[in-house]
Amino acid sequence: MTVLVDDPLWPAHGRLWAHLVSDESLAELHAFARTHDLPARSFDLDHYDVPAELIPRLVAGGAEPVGSKELVRRLIASGLRIPARDRR
């Protein structure tokens, strides 16, 4: 079981954002997010959006930093990925 965080490359609201996912289960992801005080509103179907300034704390708490392509590859392999066509 691993929680992964990618590089903060996505600009929004005056910040850069990254994605936090689990390669095992949403239960694991939600538990990790609760432990690190991430707001429920930052969850987007298969990932949490996290601002760049939180990444060091998440990594110190056990999240594995990976590149964006690796994060997506592992999310797809886990069966947890929600394709763009199925969003909203």
mmCIF file of N, CA and C in Angstrom:
data_model
loop_
_atom_site.group_PDB
_atom_site.id
_atom_site.type_symbol
_atom_site.label_atom_id
_atom_site.label_comp_id
_atom_site.label_asym_id
_atom_site.label_seq_id
_atom_site.Cartn_x
_atom_site.Cartn_y
_atom_site.Cartn_z
ATOM 1 N N MET A 1 0.841 -1.178 0.000
ATOM 2 C CA MET A 1 0.000 0.000 0.000
ATOM 3 C C MET A 1 0.884 1.238 0.000
ATOM 4 N N THR A 2 0.577 2.136 -0.914
ATOM 5 C CA THR A 2 1.384 3.345 -1.040
ATOM 6 C C THR A 2 0.500 4.527 -1.385
ATOM 7 N N VAL A 3 0.762 5.632 -0.719
ATOM 8 C CA VAL A 3 0.154 6.900 -1.098
ATOM 9 C C VAL A 3 1.209 7.667 -1.881
ATOM 10 N N LEU A 4 0.810 8.191 -3.026
ATOM 11 C CA LEU A 4 1.732 8.856 -3.945
ATOM 12 C C LEU A 4 1.357 10.322 -4.102
ATOM 13 N N VAL A 5 2.370 11.164 -4.294
ATOM 14 C CA VAL A 5 2.130 12.575 -4.598
ATOM 15 C C VAL A 5 3.023 12.960 -5.767
ATOM 16 N N ASP A 6 2.460 13.664 -6.740
ATOM 17 C CA ASP A 6 3.249 14.057 -7.902
ATOM 18 C C ASP A 6 3.760 15.486 -7.758
ATOM 19 N N ASP A 7 4.439 15.949 -8.780
ATOM 20 C CA ASP A 7 5.021 17.286 -8.772
ATOM 21 C C ASP A 7 3.916 18.338 -8.918
ATOM 22 N N PRO A 8 4.046 19.456 -8.238
ATOM 23 C CA PRO A 8 3.044 20.515 -8.352
ATOM 24 C C PRO A 8 3.226 21.300 -9.653
ATOM 25 N N LEU A 9 2.469 20.919 -10.663
ATOM 26 C CA LEU A 9 2.608 21.514 -11.992
ATOM 27 C C LEU A 9 1.369 22.262 -12.459
ATOM 28 N N TRP A 10 0.260 22.155 -11.736
ATOM 29 C CA TRP A 10 -1.015 22.679 -12.212
ATOM 30 C C TRP A 10 -1.362 23.979 -11.488
ATOM 31 N N PRO A 11 -1.366 25.090 -12.228
ATOM 32 C CA PRO A 11 -1.687 26.377 -11.594
ATOM 33 C C PRO A 11 -3.201 26.574 -11.447
ATOM 34 N N ALA A 12 -3.577 27.090 -10.294
ATOM 35 C CA ALA A 12 -4.967 27.476 -10.041
ATOM 36 C C ALA A 12 -5.010 28.288 -8.757
ATOM 37 N N HIS A 13 -5.831 29.309 -8.753
ATOM 38 C CA HIS A 13 -6.041 30.115 -7.546
ATOM 39 C C HIS A 13 -4.742 30.707 -7.002
ATOM 40 N N GLY A 14 -3.829 31.082 -7.897
ATOM 41 C CA GLY A 14 -2.584 31.713 -7.478
ATOM 42 C C GLY A 14 -1.568 30.790 -6.851
ATOM 43 N N ARG A 15 -1.729 29.482 -7.047
ATOM 44 C CA ARG A 15 -0.812 28.487 -6.474
ATOM 45 C C ARG A 15 -0.539 27.408 -7.509
ATOM 46 N N LEU A 16 0.454 26.573 -7.209
ATOM 47 C CA LEU A 16 0.670 25.350 -7.971
ATOM 48 C C LEU A 16 0.110 24.189 -7.158
ATOM 49 N N TRP A 17 -0.476 23.229 -7.864
ATOM 50 C CA TRP A 17 -1.140 22.099 -7.214
ATOM 51 C C TRP A 17 -0.567 20.776 -7.700
ATOM 52 N N ALA A 18 -0.649 19.784 -6.835
ATOM 53 C CA ALA A 18 -0.231 18.408 -7.123
ATOM 54 C C ALA A 18 -1.423 17.490 -6.849
ATOM 55 N N HIS A 19 -1.222 16.208 -7.112
ATOM 56 C CA HIS A 19 -2.254 15.200 -6.868
ATOM 57 C C HIS A 19 -1.747 14.193 -5.845
ATOM 58 N N LEU A 20 -2.624 13.770 -4.967
ATOM 59 C CA LEU A 20 -2.340 12.750 -3.969
ATOM 60 C C LEU A 20 -3.260 11.580 -4.251
ATOM 61 N N VAL A 21 -2.695 10.376 -4.438
ATOM 62 C CA VAL A 21 -3.483 9.184 -4.756
ATOM 63 C C VAL A 21 -2.980 7.999 -3.942
ATOM 64 N N SER A 22 -3.769 6.943 -3.948
ATOM 65 C CA SER A 22 -3.351 5.660 -3.395
ATOM 66 C C SER A 22 -3.266 4.661 -4.535
ATOM 67 N N ASP A 23 -2.299 3.768 -4.450
ATOM 68 C CA ASP A 23 -2.239 2.704 -5.452
ATOM 69 C C ASP A 23 -2.886 1.426 -4.921
ATOM 70 N N GLU A 24 -3.637 1.570 -3.811
ATOM 71 C CA GLU A 24 -4.274 0.407 -3.191
ATOM 72 C C GLU A 24 -5.783 0.585 -3.017
ATOM 73 N N SER A 25 -6.192 1.664 -2.326
ATOM 74 C CA SER A 25 -7.622 1.813 -2.040
ATOM 75 C C SER A 25 -7.961 3.261 -1.704
ATOM 76 N N LEU A 26 -9.219 3.612 -1.945
ATOM 77 C CA LEU A 26 -9.680 4.938 -1.550
ATOM 78 C C LEU A 26 -9.733 5.065 -0.036
ATOM 79 N N ALA A 27 -9.991 3.965 0.663
ATOM 80 C CA ALA A 27 -10.001 4.003 2.130
ATOM 81 C C ALA A 27 -8.630 4.428 2.653
ATOM 82 N N GLU A 28 -7.575 3.867 2.067
ATOM 83 C CA GLU A 28 -6.218 4.249 2.460
ATOM 84 C C GLU A 28 -5.974 5.734 2.167
ATOM 85 N N LEU A 29 -6.400 6.181 1.011
ATOM 86 C CA LEU A 29 -6.206 7.573 0.613
ATOM 87 C C LEU A 29 -6.938 8.517 1.566
ATOM 88 N N HIS A 30 -8.198 8.200 1.872
ATOM 89 C CA HIS A 30 -8.972 9.059 2.769
ATOM 90 C C HIS A 30 -8.378 9.071 4.184
ATOM 91 N N ALA A 31 -7.918 7.937 4.655
ATOM 92 C CA ALA A 31 -7.308 7.874 5.987
ATOM 93 C C ALA A 31 -6.051 8.741 6.040
ATOM 94 N N PHE A 32 -5.223 8.651 4.999
ATOM 95 C CA PHE A 32 -4.010 9.472 4.931
ATOM 96 C C PHE A 32 -4.387 10.953 4.894
ATOM 97 N N ALA A 33 -5.377 11.289 4.100
ATOM 98 C CA ALA A 33 -5.813 12.687 3.985
ATOM 99 C C ALA A 33 -6.328 13.210 5.329
ATOM 100 N N ARG A 34 -7.104 12.400 6.037
ATOM 101 C CA ARG A 34 -7.606 12.822 7.352
ATOM 102 C C ARG A 34 -6.453 13.038 8.326
ATOM 103 N N THR A 35 -5.484 12.139 8.310
ATOM 104 C CA THR A 35 -4.323 12.244 9.202
ATOM 105 C C THR A 35 -3.573 13.546 8.970
ATOM 106 N N HIS A 36 -3.575 14.018 7.732
ATOM 107 C CA HIS A 36 -2.825 15.219 7.374
ATOM 108 C C HIS A 36 -3.726 16.449 7.176
ATOM 109 N N ASP A 37 -4.944 16.358 7.718
ATOM 110 C CA ASP A 37 -5.879 17.493 7.747
ATOM 111 C C ASP A 37 -6.203 18.081 6.378
ATOM 112 N N LEU A 38 -6.281 17.231 5.356
ATOM 113 C CA LEU A 38 -6.697 17.715 4.042
ATOM 114 C C LEU A 38 -8.215 17.855 4.041
ATOM 115 N N PRO A 39 -8.737 18.951 3.552
ATOM 116 C CA PRO A 39 -10.194 19.126 3.553
ATOM 117 C C PRO A 39 -10.868 18.175 2.565
ATOM 118 N N ALA A 40 -12.038 17.707 2.938
ATOM 119 C CA ALA A 40 -12.793 16.785 2.074
ATOM 120 C C ALA A 40 -13.072 17.415 0.711
ATOM 121 N N ARG A 41 -13.222 18.732 0.655
ATOM 122 C CA ARG A 41 -13.525 19.394 -0.624
ATOM 123 C C ARG A 41 -12.377 19.277 -1.633
ATOM 124 N N SER A 42 -11.182 18.892 -1.173
ATOM 125 C CA SER A 42 -10.058 18.757 -2.105
ATOM 126 C C SER A 42 -10.027 17.393 -2.792
ATOM 127 N N PHE A 43 -10.980 16.499 -2.450
ATOM 128 C CA PHE A 43 -11.063 15.185 -3.092
ATOM 129 C C PHE A 43 -11.814 15.307 -4.406
ATOM 130 N N ASP A 44 -11.257 14.707 -5.473
ATOM 131 C CA ASP A 44 -11.870 14.772 -6.802
ATOM 132 C C ASP A 44 -11.947 13.373 -7.416
ATOM 133 N N LEU A 45 -12.853 12.565 -6.908
ATOM 134 C CA LEU A 45 -13.207 11.230 -7.415
ATOM 135 C C LEU A 45 -12.130 10.159 -7.240
ATOM 136 N N ASP A 46 -10.882 10.438 -7.580
ATOM 137 C CA ASP A 46 -9.825 9.428 -7.422
ATOM 138 C C ASP A 46 -8.533 10.008 -6.865
ATOM 139 N N HIS A 47 -8.549 11.300 -6.518
ATOM 140 C CA HIS A 47 -7.343 11.951 -5.999
ATOM 141 C C HIS A 47 -7.704 13.167 -5.155
ATOM 142 N N TYR A 48 -6.748 13.600 -4.379
ATOM 143 C CA TYR A 48 -6.861 14.875 -3.681
ATOM 144 C C TYR A 48 -5.980 15.875 -4.404
ATOM 145 N N ASP A 49 -6.475 17.091 -4.576
ATOM 146 C CA ASP A 49 -5.664 18.194 -5.066
ATOM 147 C C ASP A 49 -4.988 18.812 -3.850
ATOM 148 N N VAL A 50 -3.669 18.944 -3.904
ATOM 149 C CA VAL A 50 -2.931 19.489 -2.764
ATOM 150 C C VAL A 50 -2.012 20.614 -3.232
ATOM 151 N N PRO A 51 -1.962 21.708 -2.478
ATOM 152 C CA PRO A 51 -1.084 22.810 -2.859
ATOM 153 C C PRO A 51 0.382 22.448 -2.623
ATOM 154 N N ALA A 52 1.245 23.053 -3.411
ATOM 155 C CA ALA A 52 2.684 22.742 -3.374
ATOM 156 C C ALA A 52 3.276 22.850 -1.979
ATOM 157 N N GLU A 53 2.825 23.818 -1.208
ATOM 158 C CA GLU A 53 3.442 24.021 0.103
ATOM 159 C C GLU A 53 3.163 22.883 1.089
ATOM 160 N N LEU A 54 2.185 22.032 0.811
ATOM 161 C CA LEU A 54 1.910 20.894 1.690
ATOM 162 C C LEU A 54 2.742 19.660 1.358
ATOM 163 N N ILE A 55 3.354 19.616 0.208
ATOM 164 C CA ILE A 55 4.048 18.406 -0.225
ATOM 165 C C ILE A 55 5.143 17.962 0.746
ATOM 166 N N PRO A 56 6.013 18.835 1.246
ATOM 167 C CA PRO A 56 7.029 18.352 2.197
ATOM 168 C C PRO A 56 6.424 17.661 3.423
ATOM 169 N N ARG A 57 5.326 18.182 3.931
ATOM 170 C CA ARG A 57 4.672 17.565 5.094
ATOM 171 C C ARG A 57 4.080 16.207 4.733
ATOM 172 N N LEU A 58 3.490 16.087 3.538
ATOM 173 C CA LEU A 58 2.912 14.821 3.107
ATOM 174 C C LEU A 58 3.994 13.768 2.892
ATOM 175 N N VAL A 59 5.112 14.175 2.314
ATOM 176 C CA VAL A 59 6.237 13.245 2.103
ATOM 177 C C VAL A 59 6.810 12.822 3.452
ATOM 178 N N ALA A 60 6.970 13.761 4.373
ATOM 179 C CA ALA A 60 7.467 13.418 5.713
ATOM 180 C C ALA A 60 6.510 12.456 6.410
ATOM 181 N N GLY A 61 5.223 12.544 6.076
ATOM 182 C CA GLY A 61 4.221 11.664 6.660
ATOM 183 C C GLY A 61 4.079 10.319 5.973
ATOM 184 N N GLY A 62 4.852 10.099 4.895
ATOM 185 C CA GLY A 62 4.842 8.784 4.256
ATOM 186 C C GLY A 62 4.443 8.737 2.803
ATOM 187 N N ALA A 63 4.017 9.845 2.224
ATOM 188 C CA ALA A 63 3.675 9.838 0.795
ATOM 189 C C ALA A 63 4.954 9.689 -0.027
ATOM 190 N N GLU A 64 4.860 8.924 -1.089
ATOM 191 C CA GLU A 64 6.005 8.708 -1.982
ATOM 192 C C GLU A 64 5.943 9.714 -3.130
ATOM 193 N N PRO A 65 6.974 10.563 -3.281
ATOM 194 C CA PRO A 65 6.973 11.500 -4.406
ATOM 195 C C PRO A 65 7.292 10.775 -5.709
ATOM 196 N N VAL A 66 6.488 11.015 -6.727
ATOM 197 C CA VAL A 66 6.686 10.408 -8.047
ATOM 198 C C VAL A 66 6.372 11.453 -9.110
ATOM 199 N N GLY A 67 6.830 11.217 -10.307
ATOM 200 C CA GLY A 67 6.459 12.076 -11.429
ATOM 201 C C GLY A 67 5.003 11.854 -11.811
ATOM 202 N N SER A 68 4.455 12.779 -12.558
ATOM 203 C CA SER A 68 3.043 12.717 -12.939
ATOM 204 C C SER A 68 2.706 11.480 -13.755
ATOM 205 N N LYS A 69 3.581 11.118 -14.679
ATOM 206 C CA LYS A 69 3.320 9.934 -15.501
ATOM 207 C C LYS A 69 3.301 8.665 -14.658
ATOM 208 N N GLU A 70 4.220 8.572 -13.703
ATOM 209 C CA GLU A 70 4.263 7.410 -12.814
ATOM 210 C C GLU A 70 3.008 7.363 -11.945
ATOM 211 N N LEU A 71 2.583 8.507 -11.447
ATOM 212 C CA LEU A 71 1.379 8.555 -10.624
ATOM 213 C C LEU A 71 0.173 8.044 -11.411
ATOM 214 N N VAL A 72 -0.006 8.523 -12.624
ATOM 215 C CA VAL A 72 -1.139 8.088 -13.446
ATOM 216 C C VAL A 72 -1.024 6.607 -13.783
ATOM 217 N N ARG A 73 0.164 6.144 -14.124
ATOM 218 C CA ARG A 73 0.365 4.724 -14.438
ATOM 219 C C ARG A 73 -0.053 3.845 -13.265
ATOM 220 N N ARG A 74 0.379 4.213 -12.075
ATOM 221 C CA ARG A 74 0.067 3.397 -10.893
ATOM 222 C C ARG A 74 -1.399 3.528 -10.490
ATOM 223 N N LEU A 75 -1.991 4.692 -10.699
ATOM 224 C CA LEU A 75 -3.413 4.856 -10.412
ATOM 225 C C LEU A 75 -4.255 3.999 -11.357
ATOM 226 N N ILE A 76 -3.915 3.985 -12.623
ATOM 227 C CA ILE A 76 -4.620 3.135 -13.593
ATOM 228 C C ILE A 76 -4.461 1.667 -13.220
ATOM 229 N N ALA A 77 -3.231 1.256 -12.900
ATOM 230 C CA ALA A 77 -2.964 -0.148 -12.545
ATOM 231 C C ALA A 77 -3.749 -0.570 -11.302
ATOM 232 N N SER A 78 -4.032 0.365 -10.405
ATOM 233 C CA SER A 78 -4.767 0.042 -9.182
ATOM 234 C C SER A 78 -6.252 -0.192 -9.449
ATOM 235 N N GLY A 79 -6.745 0.274 -10.597
ATOM 236 C CA GLY A 79 -8.159 0.171 -10.906
ATOM 237 C C GLY A 79 -8.990 1.303 -10.312
ATOM 238 N N LEU A 80 -8.329 2.283 -9.700
ATOM 239 C CA LEU A 80 -9.036 3.386 -9.050
ATOM 240 C C LEU A 80 -9.209 4.611 -9.946
ATOM 241 N N ARG A 81 -8.576 4.643 -11.077
ATOM 242 C CA ARG A 81 -8.614 5.816 -11.958
ATOM 243 C C ARG A 81 -10.014 6.031 -12.509
ATOM 244 N N ILE A 82 -10.484 7.266 -12.449
ATOM 245 C CA ILE A 82 -11.747 7.665 -13.071
ATOM 246 C C ILE A 82 -11.377 8.421 -14.351
ATOM 247 N N PRO A 83 -11.676 7.859 -15.528
ATOM 248 C CA PRO A 83 -11.326 8.525 -16.780
ATOM 249 C C PRO A 83 -12.041 9.868 -16.946
ATOM 250 N N ALA A 84 -11.429 10.758 -17.693
ATOM 251 C CA ALA A 84 -12.003 12.091 -17.918
ATOM 252 C C ALA A 84 -13.427 12.006 -18.452
ATOM 253 N N ARG A 85 -13.706 11.059 -19.306
ATOM 254 C CA ARG A 85 -15.043 10.954 -19.900
ATOM 255 C C ARG A 85 -16.117 10.635 -18.861
ATOM 256 N N ASP A 86 -15.709 10.072 -17.703
ATOM 257 C CA ASP A 86 -16.659 9.702 -16.665
ATOM 258 C C ASP A 86 -16.779 10.740 -15.555
ATOM 259 N N ARG A 87 -16.040 11.847 -15.694
ATOM 260 C CA ARG A 87 -16.094 12.906 -14.674
ATOM 261 C C ARG A 87 -17.247 13.846 -14.981
ATOM 262 N N ARG A 88 -17.924 14.255 -13.959
ATOM 263 C CA ARG A 88 -19.015 15.233 -13.983
ATOM 264 C C ARG A 88 -20.173 14.744 -14.772
#
